[in-house]
Amino acid sequence: MKNNCSYAPLFETKKAKCSLIYKLYSTSIFVSIIFIWLYRATHENGKLGLGIFAAEVWFGLYWILTQSLRWNRVYRNTFKDALSKRYGNDLPAVDIFVCTADPELEPPMMVINTVLSVMAYDYPPENLSIYLSDDAGSDLTFYALLEASSFAKHWIPFCKRFKVEPPSPEAYFRSESDQFEACQHEYLASIKKLYQDMENRIELAKKLGKTSKSTLLEHKGFSKWDSFSSPGDHDAILQILIDGRDSESKDIEGYRLPTLVYLAREKRPQHFHNFKAGAMNALIRVSSEISNGPIILNVDCDMYSNNSLSIRDALCFFLDEKKGHEIAFVQFPQNFYNITKNELYGGSLRVISEVEFHGLDGYGGPLYIGTGCFHRRDTLCGRKFTKESRFEWKENSLNRTKENVTDLENRIEELASCTFEQNTHWGHEIGVKYGCPVEDVITGLSIQCLGWKSIYFNPKTKAFLGVAATSLDQILVQHKRWSEGDLQILLSKYSPVWYGFGKINFGLIMGYCTYCFWSPNCFATLYYSIIPSLYLLNGISLFPKVSSLWFLPFAYVIVSETLYSLGEYLYSGGTALGWWNEQRIWLYKRTSSYLFAVIDTFLKFVNYSKTVFVVSAKVSDEEVLRRYKDEKMEFGVNSPMLFILSTLAMLNLFCFIGKVVKAMASKGSGFVDGAMALQILLCGVLVLINLPLYNAALFRKDKGRMSSSVALKSALVALSLCTYGFL
Ligand SMILES: *[C@@H]1O[C@H](CO)[C@@H](O)[C@H](O)[C@H]1NC(C)=O
Ligand SMILES: CC(=O)N[C@H]1CO[C@H](CO)[C@@H](O)[C@@H]1O
């Protein structure tokens, strides 16, 4: 019997520094908010003033929610050396799931780069298995994976020999490391050549299209496409491309390779496929018969591994003697490699990953965000937490040495059939949950509600890097999907409020609610960006005079929250201009994406429309990319969301100009008007923040400019609001 206490811990947890200062600051803001409410409660502002009161009550309450993400932040650190010392190479099997859904939006080259990067983890290959789920059932993706499986025989030993980081070939060649000595350059050049040849063959196959490609496609696996009729109607296709248990599968230096599996689950028009959640559940079942790794990592196909040690990082949590048995999943942040310096579209989620998730971690663990997450297989399959839930992995190994690969494939293809889940608990008690556009979040929540903890691990060298949206339209659609999904969670039976109550920490419930209440923010924000400006134009004051004492809480909240949010952004590694851009996106999201999210959720509630899952494009055309790199905002798409944004921008411009004109007519006395100071400030900031939009509507000549019809229509609507808004 070993004495457990003698083991050194495998990870440490530190509380945020300066948390006392933060708490004092936050209390002072809270007091000011109370004063603002008091002011509204004791002053008459007419019937529209009631609206502004409501908006301020909302903002205040929402601000209180967001405190849960900052109040109790914790930071984790792992001791990988201690892990190696204790376990050596005797480590649990890990199954890695990569999901792709559309060969057009997610090009096969990108998918196989992700696959190659995770195949190159510094981990015993016999314990590593990679599964690609292809929901499009694309023979091109399969062909690319087949090519990747041969290239891996060169790439993996190359990575191991030279400790190549990042282990994704594309990213590695892009970063052009100088770690190579002259004599090794030849080796590097030969690997690069192999990679480019492979890329050329895949691009050629793409060009040739379906039929004439058959000459290229000689692998027996392609016969599976004989009965294929469309991406939504085909048999299950399961191919074990590399069988890690077979001692024949070796790389060019004679070392074993990790297992590599291709899966396209069966699709039929009459069976609903449940999007990514359905794909994940099929993978869980299929992998349980092939490798049955007790740890599952899932990554989106655009998120390559940027650090070959991440599995070991994650294991430091699961294998820790003292706390490991409580942990169900370890979530890494979502980071991006194609973010420009000043993040035009705020796509980096900087504050969320550097601040907010650390706050959630302090209350029991972050959300599961669907990528870059290590799960225990048993908890993903619905196991409840008890004190005895030790992480057992030694007994887990499967014994399937005798069965040959083809028999195995044929035997377990049925696990990926459309009908397998009928009359089972899959999608409800077992596996990833169905019925919600952000299935990952409810899955994580229900795991936490069974008593488990999760861990947020945010190392300096980022573990996973993906592509961020590169146009305004993409980002607005993405946020509509997220905020809509989160709102639906709030209203569903898995609502953190009633489902989580009593099961998870109250701080964590508040944390979940911060995200679930994203979309209802649209009303208060819309009100605040329309009414005070219209009142300004009409000379009606909505805020206290500068000379009044009531002005102080407003001024304090405005100034200190602005400085705080700038500080927080800089602390998270951003630039000042990036912060300014983030404010613009904050406004745009709240006045368009969130509004549409609320409307759509309502329509769904009254059964008017159905969920559609939009796969976000991972590619943009070259011109769009060039403008993105120049940090020029993309206003060229004609969408209802853009129309709203542009109308609001025009409205504020007109109000501001109107006010200036009126002030000039009365010889300037009207402008430096203490009673109007805050409204002038608010309207002025809204105009400033919209400068790129005016530029796109009036001056720009490139394709990213706003079409004149949108500009004209929104100007007319704004003008009539200014003129008739008060009748
Ligand atoms: C990705 O990995 C490389 C190589 O280790 C490292 O230099 C780089 O900083 C990492 N990227 C991020 C964003 O952490
Ligand atoms: C897919 C995609 O948009 N990739 C781009 C990401 O950003 C880098 C540089 O910023 C571009 O080179 C990629 O084409």
PDB file of N, CA and C and ligand atoms in Angstrom, residues 163-167 171-172 175 304-308 335-337 459-465, ligand 1:
ATOM      1  N   LYS A 163      12.796  18.709 -32.045  1.00  0.00           N
ATOM      2  CA  LYS A 163      11.886  19.393 -31.119  1.00  0.00           C
ATOM      3  C   LYS A 163      11.174  20.562 -31.809  1.00  0.00           C
ATOM      4  N   VAL A 164      10.530  20.233 -32.902  1.00  0.00           N
ATOM      5  CA  VAL A 164       9.897  21.256 -33.726  1.00  0.00           C
ATOM      6  C   VAL A 164       8.663  21.838 -33.037  1.00  0.00           C
ATOM      7  N   GLU A 165       8.615  23.150 -32.927  1.00  0.00           N
ATOM      8  CA  GLU A 165       7.433  23.847 -32.413  1.00  0.00           C
ATOM      9  C   GLU A 165       7.169  25.048 -33.311  1.00  0.00           C
ATOM     10  N   PRO A 166       5.955  25.349 -33.653  1.00  0.00           N
ATOM     11  CA  PRO A 166       4.752  24.540 -33.454  1.00  0.00           C
ATOM     12  C   PRO A 166       4.730  23.317 -34.360  1.00  0.00           C
ATOM     13  N   PRO A 167       4.076  22.252 -33.934  1.00  0.00           N
ATOM     14  CA  PRO A 167       4.114  21.000 -34.690  1.00  0.00           C
ATOM     15  C   PRO A 167       3.164  20.935 -35.886  1.00  0.00           C
ATOM     16  N   ALA A 171       2.141  26.009 -40.082  1.00  0.00           N
ATOM     17  CA  ALA A 171       2.533  27.062 -39.146  1.00  0.00           C
ATOM     18  C   ALA A 171       4.045  27.081 -38.963  1.00  0.00           C
ATOM     19  N   TYR A 172       4.635  25.899 -38.982  1.00  0.00           N
ATOM     20  CA  TYR A 172       6.073  25.835 -38.782  1.00  0.00           C
ATOM     21  C   TYR A 172       6.820  26.470 -39.954  1.00  0.00           C
ATOM     22  N   SER A 175       6.521  30.179 -39.873  1.00  0.00           N
ATOM     23  CA  SER A 175       7.326  30.919 -38.907  1.00  0.00           C
ATOM     24  C   SER A 175       8.820  30.808 -39.214  1.00  0.00           C
ATOM     25  N   TYR A 304      -4.936  24.252 -34.673  1.00  0.00           N
ATOM     26  CA  TYR A 304      -3.791  23.351 -34.586  1.00  0.00           C
ATOM     27  C   TYR A 304      -3.140  23.423 -33.215  1.00  0.00           C
ATOM     28  N   SER A 305      -2.436  22.353 -32.880  1.00  0.00           N
ATOM     29  CA  SER A 305      -1.736  22.334 -31.604  1.00  0.00           C
ATOM     30  C   SER A 305      -0.453  23.133 -31.740  1.00  0.00           C
ATOM     31  N   ASN A 306      -0.242  24.061 -30.826  1.00  0.00           N
ATOM     32  CA  ASN A 306       0.933  24.916 -30.908  1.00  0.00           C
ATOM     33  C   ASN A 306       1.980  24.512 -29.882  1.00  0.00           C
ATOM     34  N   ASN A 307       1.724  23.406 -29.189  1.00  0.00           N
ATOM     35  CA  ASN A 307       2.657  23.024 -28.141  1.00  0.00           C
ATOM     36  C   ASN A 307       2.582  21.513 -27.977  1.00  0.00           C
ATOM     37  N   SER A 308       3.696  20.833 -28.214  1.00  0.00           N
ATOM     38  CA  SER A 308       3.632  19.380 -28.216  1.00  0.00           C
ATOM     39  C   SER A 308       3.556  18.791 -26.815  1.00  0.00           C
ATOM     40  N   ASN A 335      -7.303  30.460 -28.788  1.00  0.00           N
ATOM     41  CA  ASN A 335      -6.455  31.559 -29.255  1.00  0.00           C
ATOM     42  C   ASN A 335      -6.378  31.537 -30.773  1.00  0.00           C
ATOM     43  N   PHE A 336      -5.900  32.622 -31.336  1.00  0.00           N
ATOM     44  CA  PHE A 336      -5.965  32.756 -32.788  1.00  0.00           C
ATOM     45  C   PHE A 336      -4.642  33.224 -33.344  1.00  0.00           C
ATOM     46  N   TYR A 337      -4.323  32.715 -34.533  1.00  0.00           N
ATOM     47  CA  TYR A 337      -3.060  33.170 -35.100  1.00  0.00           C
ATOM     48  C   TYR A 337      -3.237  34.261 -36.129  1.00  0.00           C
ATOM     49  N   PRO A 459      -1.728  28.450 -20.469  1.00  0.00           N
ATOM     50  CA  PRO A 459      -0.277  28.589 -20.403  1.00  0.00           C
ATOM     51  C   PRO A 459       0.229  29.747 -21.268  1.00  0.00           C
ATOM     52  N   LYS A 460       1.457  30.155 -21.013  1.00  0.00           N
ATOM     53  CA  LYS A 460       2.040  31.283 -21.762  1.00  0.00           C
ATOM     54  C   LYS A 460       2.161  30.962 -23.240  1.00  0.00           C
ATOM     55  N   THR A 461       2.795  29.818 -23.534  1.00  0.00           N
ATOM     56  CA  THR A 461       2.826  29.383 -24.932  1.00  0.00           C
ATOM     57  C   THR A 461       1.480  28.773 -25.222  1.00  0.00           C
ATOM     58  N   LYS A 462       0.727  29.424 -26.092  1.00  0.00           N
ATOM     59  CA  LYS A 462      -0.644  28.999 -26.289  1.00  0.00           C
ATOM     60  C   LYS A 462      -0.701  27.582 -26.858  1.00  0.00           C
ATOM     61  N   ALA A 463      -1.673  26.805 -26.349  1.00  0.00           N
ATOM     62  CA  ALA A 463      -1.724  25.394 -26.704  1.00  0.00           C
ATOM     63  C   ALA A 463      -2.410  25.140 -28.033  1.00  0.00           C
ATOM     64  N   PHE A 464      -3.420  25.952 -28.358  1.00  0.00           N
ATOM     65  CA  PHE A 464      -4.179  25.743 -29.595  1.00  0.00           C
ATOM     66  C   PHE A 464      -4.394  27.081 -30.284  1.00  0.00           C
ATOM     67  N   LEU A 465      -4.153  27.092 -31.580  1.00  0.00           N
ATOM     68  CA  LEU A 465      -4.354  28.334 -32.317  1.00  0.00           C
ATOM     69  C   LEU A 465      -5.283  28.084 -33.498  1.00  0.00           C
TER      70      LEU A 465
HETATM   71  C1  LIG B   1       3.228  29.055 -30.567  1.00  0.00           C
HETATM   72  O1  LIG B   1       4.379  28.267 -30.421  1.00  0.00           O
HETATM   73  C2  LIG B   1       5.583  28.916 -30.772  1.00  0.00           C
HETATM   74  C3  LIG B   1       6.701  27.890 -30.709  1.00  0.00           C
HETATM   75  O2  LIG B   1       6.778  27.331 -29.445  1.00  0.00           O
HETATM   76  C4  LIG B   1       5.831  30.084 -29.835  1.00  0.00           C
HETATM   77  O3  LIG B   1       7.006  30.745 -30.176  1.00  0.00           O
HETATM   78  C5  LIG B   1       4.646  31.029 -29.940  1.00  0.00           C
HETATM   79  O4  LIG B   1       4.785  32.055 -29.001  1.00  0.00           O
HETATM   80  C6  LIG B   1       3.356  30.286 -29.694  1.00  0.00           C
HETATM   81  N1  LIG B   1       2.256  31.180 -29.975  1.00  0.00           N
HETATM   82  C7  LIG B   1       1.510  31.713 -29.033  1.00  0.00           C
HETATM   83  C8  LIG B   1       0.450  32.632 -29.468  1.00  0.00           C
HETATM   84  O5  LIG B   1       1.677  31.461 -27.853  1.00  0.00           O
END
